[in-house]
Coordinates of C-alpha atoms in Angstrom, one line a residue:
M1 CA 0.0 0.0 0.0
R2 CA 1.1 3.6 -0.7
Y3 CA -0.3 7.0 -0.3
F4 CA 0.5 10.1 -2.5
K5 CA -1.1 13.4 -3.2
Y6 CA -1.0 15.8 -6.1
P7 CA 1.8 18.3 -5.5
Y8 CA 0.1 21.7 -5.5
T9 CA 3.3 23.6 -6.1
N10 CA 1.4 26.5 -7.6
E11 CA -0.8 28.3 -5.1
N12 CA -2.9 29.7 -8.1
E13 CA -4.1 26.3 -9.3
N14 CA -7.5 27.7 -10.0
E15 CA -6.3 30.6 -12.1
A16 CA -7.3 28.9 -15.3
Y17 CA -10.7 28.2 -13.9
K18 CA -11.2 31.8 -12.8
A19 CA -10.1 33.1 -16.2
E20 CA -12.6 30.9 -18.0
L21 CA -15.3 31.8 -15.5
A22 CA -14.6 35.5 -16.3
A23 CA -15.0 34.8 -19.9
F24 CA -18.2 33.0 -19.3
E25 CA -19.4 35.9 -17.1
E26 CA -18.9 38.2 -20.1
Q27 CA -21.2 35.9 -22.2
Q28 CA -23.8 35.9 -19.4
K29 CA -24.1 39.7 -19.2
K30 CA -26.8 39.8 -21.9
L31 CA -28.8 37.3 -19.8
V32 CA -28.2 39.2 -16.6
R33 CA -29.3 42.5 -18.3
K34 CA -32.4 40.8 -19.5
E35 CA -33.1 39.5 -16.1
K36 CA -32.7 42.9 -14.5
L37 CA -34.7 44.7 -17.3
F38 CA -37.7 42.4 -16.7
G39 CA -37.4 42.8 -12.9
I40 CA -37.5 46.7 -13.3
L41 CA -40.3 46.5 -15.7
A42 CA -42.3 44.3 -13.4
M43 CA -41.7 46.7 -10.5
V44 CA -42.8 49.7 -12.7
V45 CA -46.0 47.8 -13.9
M46 CA -46.8 46.6 -10.3
F47 CA -46.5 50.1 -8.7
A48 CA -48.2 51.8 -11.7
A49 CA -51.2 49.4 -11.6
G50 CA -51.3 49.6 -7.8
F51 CA -51.4 53.4 -7.7
A52 CA -54.0 53.6 -10.6
A53 CA -56.2 51.1 -8.6
F54 CA -55.7 53.1 -5.3
A55 CA -56.4 56.4 -7.0
L56 CA -59.6 55.1 -8.6
L57 CA -60.9 53.5 -5.4
S58 CA -59.9 56.6 -3.4
S59 CA -61.9 58.8 -5.8
L60 CA -64.9 56.6 -5.4
I61 CA -64.7 56.7 -1.6
S62 CA -64.7 60.5 -1.6
Y63 CA -68.2 60.5 -3.0
I64 CA -69.4 58.7 0.1
C65 CA -71.3 61.3 2.2
F66 CA -74.1 60.9 4.8
P67 CA -76.9 63.6 4.9
K68 CA -76.9 66.0 7.8
I69 CA -79.8 65.8 10.3
S70 CA -81.1 68.1 12.9
I71 CA -80.6 65.8 15.9
L72 CA -77.2 66.6 17.1
I73 CA -76.3 63.2 18.7
L74 CA -77.3 61.3 15.7
N75 CA -75.5 63.6 13.5
A76 CA -72.3 63.1 15.5
L77 CA -72.8 59.3 15.4
L78 CA -73.3 59.5 11.6
A79 CA -70.1 61.5 11.2
I80 CA -68.1 58.8 13.2
F81 CA -69.6 56.0 11.2
E82 CA -68.7 57.9 8.0
A83 CA -65.2 58.3 9.1
V84 CA -64.7 54.7 10.1
L85 CA -66.3 53.4 7.0
K86 CA -63.9 55.6 4.8
L87 CA -61.0 54.4 6.8
M88 CA -61.9 50.8 6.3
L89 CA -62.5 51.4 2.6
I90 CA -59.2 53.2 2.2
L91 CA -57.4 50.2 3.9
S92 CA -59.4 47.8 1.7
S93 CA -58.4 49.9 -1.4
I94 CA -54.7 49.6 -0.4
V95 CA -55.0 45.9 -0.2
L96 CA -56.9 45.7 -3.6
A97 CA -54.4 48.1 -5.2
C98 CA -51.5 45.7 -4.1
I99 CA -53.5 42.7 -5.5
A100 CA -54.1 44.6 -8.7
G101 CA -50.4 45.5 -9.0
L102 CA -49.3 42.0 -8.5
V103 CA -51.8 40.6 -11.0
A104 CA -50.9 43.1 -13.6
S105 CA -47.1 42.5 -13.2
S106 CA -47.3 38.6 -12.6
P107 CA -46.7 37.7 -16.3
I108 CA -43.5 39.8 -16.3
W109 CA -42.3 38.5 -13.0
K110 CA -42.7 35.0 -14.5
I111 CA -40.6 36.0 -17.4
Q112 CA -38.0 37.4 -15.1
E113 CA -38.1 34.4 -12.8
K114 CA -37.6 32.1 -15.8
T115 CA -34.7 34.2 -17.1
A116 CA -33.1 34.1 -13.6
K117 CA -33.4 30.3 -13.4
E118 CA -31.8 29.9 -16.9
T119 CA -29.0 32.2 -15.9
A120 CA -28.4 30.3 -12.6
K121 CA -28.6 27.0 -14.4
A122 CA -26.1 28.0 -17.0
R123 CA -23.7 29.3 -14.3
R124 CA -23.8 26.0 -12.3
A125 CA -23.4 23.8 -15.4
H126 CA -20.5 25.9 -16.7
A127 CA -18.9 26.0 -13.2
R128 CA -19.1 22.2 -13.0
E129 CA -17.7 21.9 -16.6
L130 CA -14.8 24.2 -15.8
A131 CA -14.2 22.3 -12.5
E132 CA -14.1 19.0 -14.4
K133 CA -11.7 20.5 -16.9
D134 CA -9.5 22.0 -14.2
C135 CA -9.3 18.5 -12.6
E136 CA -7.8 16.8 -15.8
N137 CA -4.2 17.2 -14.7
I138 CA -5.0 15.8 -11.3
K139 CA -7.0 12.9 -12.9
E140 CA -4.0 12.1 -15.0
Y141 CA -1.7 12.3 -12.0
Y142 CA -3.8 9.7 -10.1
G143 CA -4.2 7.6 -13.2
F144 CA -8.0 7.9 -13.1
Q145 CA -9.8 5.8 -15.7
T146 CA -13.0 3.9 -16.6
P147 CA -14.6 1.8 -15.1
N148 CA -14.8 3.5 -11.8
I149 CA -17.5 4.1 -9.2
V150 CA -18.5 6.7 -6.6
T151 CA -19.4 5.2 -3.3
K152 CA -19.7 6.4 0.4
C153 CA -16.7 5.9 2.8
Y154 CA -18.5 5.4 6.2
D155 CA -15.3 5.2 8.3
C156 CA -11.5 5.3 7.6
T157 CA -8.3 5.4 9.6
D158 CA -7.5 8.5 7.6
A159 CA -10.2 10.8 9.2
K160 CA -10.2 13.0 6.0
F161 CA -12.1 10.3 4.1
K162 CA -14.7 9.6 6.9
M163 CA -18.3 10.0 5.6
K164 CA -17.1 11.4 2.2
D165 CA -17.9 10.2 -1.3
V166 CA -14.8 8.4 -2.8
R167 CA -14.0 7.1 -6.3
I168 CA -12.6 3.6 -6.8
F169 CA -10.8 2.4 -9.9
E170 CA -7.9 0.2 -11.1
F171 CA -4.6 1.4 -12.6
E172 CA -1.9 -0.9 -13.8
G173 CA -2.8 -3.6 -11.4
E174 CA -3.5 -1.5 -8.4
I175 CA -6.7 -0.6 -6.8
R176 CA -6.9 3.1 -6.1
I177 CA -9.2 5.2 -3.9
I178 CA -9.4 8.9 -4.2
S179 CA -12.1 11.5 -2.9
D180 CA -14.8 12.6 -5.3
F181 CA -13.6 16.1 -5.8
F182 CA -14.2 16.4 -9.6
S183 CA -17.2 18.8 -9.4
T184 CA -15.6 21.2 -6.8
V185 CA -13.8 24.4 -7.5
N186 CA -11.4 24.5 -4.5
L187 CA -9.4 21.5 -5.7
K188 CA -6.7 21.9 -3.0
E189 CA -9.2 21.7 -0.2
H190 CA -11.2 18.7 -1.6
D191 CA -8.5 16.6 -3.0
M192 CA -7.5 14.2 -0.2
G193 CA -4.8 12.3 -1.9
C194 CA -4.8 8.7 -3.3
Y195 CA -4.4 5.3 -1.6
T196 CA -3.2 2.4 -3.8
F197 CA -3.5 -1.3 -3.0
K198 CA -1.9 -4.1 -5.0
S199 CA -3.6 -7.5 -5.4
G200 CA -2.8 -9.7 -2.5
E201 CA -1.7 -7.1 0.0
F202 CA -5.2 -6.2 1.3
K203 CA -8.2 -8.1 2.7
L204 CA -11.7 -7.3 1.6
A205 CA -14.7 -8.6 3.5
F206 CA -18.4 -7.9 4.1
K207 CA -19.2 -6.1 7.4
L208 CA -22.2 -4.4 9.0
Y209 CA -22.4 -0.7 9.5
K210 CA -25.3 0.5 11.6
G211 CA -27.3 -2.7 10.7
K212 CA -26.7 -2.6 7.0
P213 CA -24.2 -4.4 4.8
A214 CA -20.9 -2.7 4.1
A215 CA -17.4 -3.7 2.8
E216 CA -14.2 -3.3 4.8
L217 CA -10.9 -3.0 3.0
T218 CA -8.0 -3.7 5.4
C219 CA -4.2 -3.3 4.7
G220 CA -2.1 -3.3 7.8
E221 CA -3.3 -0.5 10.0
T222 CA -5.2 1.2 7.2
K223 CA -8.9 0.5 7.0
F224 CA -11.7 1.8 4.7
L225 CA -15.3 1.0 5.6
L226 CA -17.2 1.4 2.3
A227 CA -20.7 0.9 0.9
V228 CA -21.4 -2.7 0.1
Y229 CA -21.2 -2.4 -3.7
A230 CA -17.5 -1.5 -3.3
K231 CA -16.5 -5.1 -2.7
I232 CA -18.5 -6.4 -5.7
F233 CA -16.8 -3.7 -7.9
I234 CA -13.2 -4.2 -6.4
D235 CA -13.6 -8.1 -6.9
K236 CA -14.4 -7.4 -10.5
L237 CA -11.4 -5.1 -10.9
L238 CA -9.1 -7.7 -9.4
R239 CA -10.0 -10.0 -12.2
Y240 CA -8.3 -7.5 -14.6
T241 CA -5.0 -7.9 -12.6
E242 CA -5.2 -11.7 -13.0
S243 CA -6.2 -12.4 -16.6
G244 CA -6.5 -8.9 -18.2
I245 CA -9.4 -8.2 -20.5
F246 CA -8.7 -11.0 -22.9
L247 CA -10.1 -14.5 -22.4
P248 CA -10.1 -17.8 -24.3
A249 CA -13.4 -18.0 -26.2
E250 CA -14.3 -21.1 -24.1
R251 CA -14.3 -19.0 -21.0
K252 CA -16.9 -16.5 -22.1
K253 CA -20.3 -16.5 -20.4
A254 CA -22.4 -19.3 -21.9
G255 CA -25.1 -18.1 -24.3
S256 CA -23.8 -14.4 -24.4
S257 CA -22.8 -12.8 -27.6
A258 CA -21.7 -9.6 -26.0
Y259 CA -18.0 -10.2 -26.8
Y260 CA -15.6 -9.0 -29.3
E261 CA -13.6 -11.8 -30.9
L262 CA -10.1 -12.1 -32.2
A263 CA -10.2 -15.2 -34.5
Y264 CA -7.5 -16.8 -36.8
C265 CA -8.3 -16.7 -40.6
K266 CA -7.8 -20.3 -41.6
S267 CA -8.5 -19.8 -45.4
K268 CA -5.7 -20.8 -47.7
A269 CA -6.5 -17.9 -50.1
A270 CA -3.8 -15.6 -50.9
T271 CA -5.7 -12.5 -49.8
I272 CA -8.8 -11.9 -47.9
K273 CA -10.8 -8.7 -48.4
T274 CA -13.6 -7.3 -46.2
P275 CA -15.8 -4.4 -47.2
S276 CA -15.6 -1.5 -44.7
D277 CA -19.4 -0.8 -44.7
I278 CA -20.6 -4.0 -43.1
K279 CA -23.0 -3.2 -40.3
G280 CA -24.5 -5.4 -37.6
L281 CA -23.5 -8.9 -36.6
P282 CA -21.9 -10.6 -39.6
Y283 CA -23.8 -13.9 -40.0
I284 CA -21.9 -15.9 -42.5
K285 CA -25.0 -17.3 -44.1
D286 CA -26.4 -13.9 -44.8
I287 CA -23.5 -11.6 -45.6
P288 CA -20.9 -12.8 -48.1
H289 CA -18.3 -10.4 -46.7
I290 CA -15.4 -12.3 -47.9
K291 CA -15.7 -11.6 -51.6
E292 CA -12.9 -14.0 -52.7
L293 CA -14.6 -17.1 -51.1
P294 CA -17.7 -18.6 -52.7
T295 CA -20.5 -19.6 -50.2
E296 CA -19.6 -23.2 -50.3
K297 CA -16.1 -22.5 -49.0
Y298 CA -17.2 -20.9 -45.8
A299 CA -17.0 -24.0 -43.9
E300 CA -13.5 -24.7 -45.2
A301 CA -12.4 -21.3 -44.1
D302 CA -13.8 -22.0 -40.6
L303 CA -15.5 -18.6 -40.5
T304 CA -17.7 -19.3 -37.4
R305 CA -18.1 -17.2 -34.2
F306 CA -16.3 -18.0 -30.9
N307 CA -13.9 -20.8 -32.1
K308 CA -12.1 -22.6 -29.3
D309 CA -8.8 -21.0 -30.4
S310 CA -10.2 -17.4 -30.4
L311 CA -9.6 -14.7 -28.1
V312 CA -12.5 -12.6 -26.7
F313 CA -13.1 -9.5 -24.6
H314 CA -16.4 -8.3 -23.1
M315 CA -18.2 -5.3 -24.4
D316 CA -17.8 -3.8 -20.9
D317 CA -14.1 -3.7 -21.6
D318 CA -14.3 -1.7 -24.9
V319 CA -13.1 1.4 -23.1
R320 CA -10.0 -0.5 -22.0
F321 CA -9.5 -2.0 -25.4
S322 CA -9.8 1.4 -27.1
K323 CA -7.3 2.9 -24.7
H324 CA -4.7 0.2 -24.8
Y325 CA -5.1 -1.6 -28.1
L326 CA -7.3 0.3 -30.7
P327 CA -4.2 2.2 -32.1
Y328 CA -2.7 -1.2 -33.2
F329 CA -5.9 -2.3 -34.9
K330 CA -7.1 1.0 -36.4
K331 CA -6.3 0.2 -40.1
P332 CA -7.7 -3.2 -41.1
D333 CA -7.5 -4.4 -44.7
S334 CA -10.5 -3.6 -46.7
K335 CA -11.8 -4.2 -50.1
E336 CA -12.4 -0.5 -50.8
G337 CA -9.1 0.6 -49.3
A338 CA -10.9 2.7 -46.7
A339 CA -9.1 0.9 -43.8
E340 CA -11.7 1.9 -41.3
F341 CA -12.0 0.0 -38.0
R342 CA -15.6 -0.9 -37.1
F343 CA -16.7 -1.9 -33.6
D344 CA -20.0 -3.2 -35.2
G345 CA -18.5 -5.1 -38.2
V346 CA -15.7 -7.3 -39.5
N347 CA -12.1 -6.3 -39.4
Y348 CA -9.5 -8.4 -41.3
Y349 CA -5.7 -8.1 -41.0
T350 CA -3.3 -9.7 -43.5
P351 CA -0.5 -11.9 -42.2
E352 CA 1.9 -8.9 -42.8
Q353 CA -0.4 -6.6 -40.8
T354 CA -0.7 -9.2 -38.0
A355 CA 3.1 -9.5 -37.8
E356 CA 3.3 -5.6 -37.5
I357 CA 0.6 -5.6 -34.8
L358 CA 2.4 -8.3 -32.8
A359 CA 5.8 -6.4 -33.0
A360 CA 4.3 -3.1 -31.9
I361 CA 2.5 -4.7 -28.9
E362 CA 5.7 -6.6 -27.9
K363 CA 7.6 -3.3 -28.1
D364 CA 5.1 -1.1 -26.2
A365 CA 3.9 -3.8 -23.7
P366 CA 0.6 -2.1 -23.0
S367 CA -1.5 -3.3 -20.1
Y368 CA -3.0 -6.8 -20.3
S369 CA -0.6 -7.7 -23.1
G370 CA 0.7 -11.2 -22.1
G371 CA -2.3 -13.1 -23.3
I372 CA -2.7 -11.3 -26.7
I373 CA 1.0 -11.5 -27.5
A374 CA 1.0 -15.3 -27.0
W375 CA -2.2 -15.6 -29.1
L376 CA -0.8 -13.4 -32.0
K377 CA 2.4 -15.5 -32.1
N378 CA 0.2 -18.5 -33.0
A379 CA -1.4 -16.5 -35.8
E380 CA 1.8 -17.0 -37.9
A381 CA 0.4 -20.4 -38.9
H382 CA -2.7 -18.8 -40.4
N383 CA -3.8 -16.4 -43.2
G384 CA -4.1 -13.4 -40.9
I385 CA -6.7 -12.6 -38.3
F386 CA -10.2 -11.2 -37.9
L387 CA -11.4 -8.8 -35.1
W388 CA -15.2 -9.4 -35.1
G389 CA -17.3 -6.6 -33.7
I390 CA -20.7 -7.0 -31.8

């Protein structure tokens, strides 16, 4: 086990983020101005409508007048009643004026609110985008790659990780755990470093945490108590360190066709050509993709899927294949000369191309290369190879 952390040698790590955010702010000024304009317009309409309603009601109230009578006491009571009534009507007119102002300005307020939400949403989205971009150098430093998961760390001997979201992934045979800081702006504060564990040097077991299943990773004095799915995911990652992504065809899951296949071409023809526009699963009986071979010769060429001597990798591993191996297989031999690799078709490589692929992989020694190197060496006895898509 080892622990390391990205060296924040530059105190201004977020300067690029700030610069791009400033540029974004410049673009957002139009939306902000629109938001403010509608806000001001709504206020003007609200006060104007309210004042007009109040003025109208006040003028109507001024017409209220009780007749004078000769009885002094009754006349005084009528005067008091008139004053109280007018006061109540004025208060009521104020309320009605406010309601009138709100009703009149409500369509404009809705537009202003919608504009404000759009502006805020754009700000948040762009902030996340920039934060992700600013994290790229740190991701590369930690070797972050797909597949990975985000899960909860309930407890840890390193208190920084306790009750935090963490990301788990595999890099060159190591299981790595880092904090999930990718959507944050203050990287230095939220990046907690990286713990790496090699296969065989740690224990992984199911545990209970507050009555619910969890996964405990232990390496010496270091412990991580993680959400239960972490064990299932790490067990899957460990299989990559044992056999890589390539498997003999006989070890593929029974009944599943979700595999890419590397197959030997056993035809004795001098050349094999495949059109580059084949789409979908290439059933031999339906698609005569090998133009030089008549239909009755298909069996002789042994062009069937998942032969015992083929090598396969699952569709879940196409990201790993693309990262480590696609550059070697990018230019298959094709009848039209387009030489375009297809994940959903048939890719053929001549014996000469196969030898070049083998030499390049042996030289570069990419991850998981042991099995495919041995398999490619056996291709020398055949007329090139196929890489069958899904």
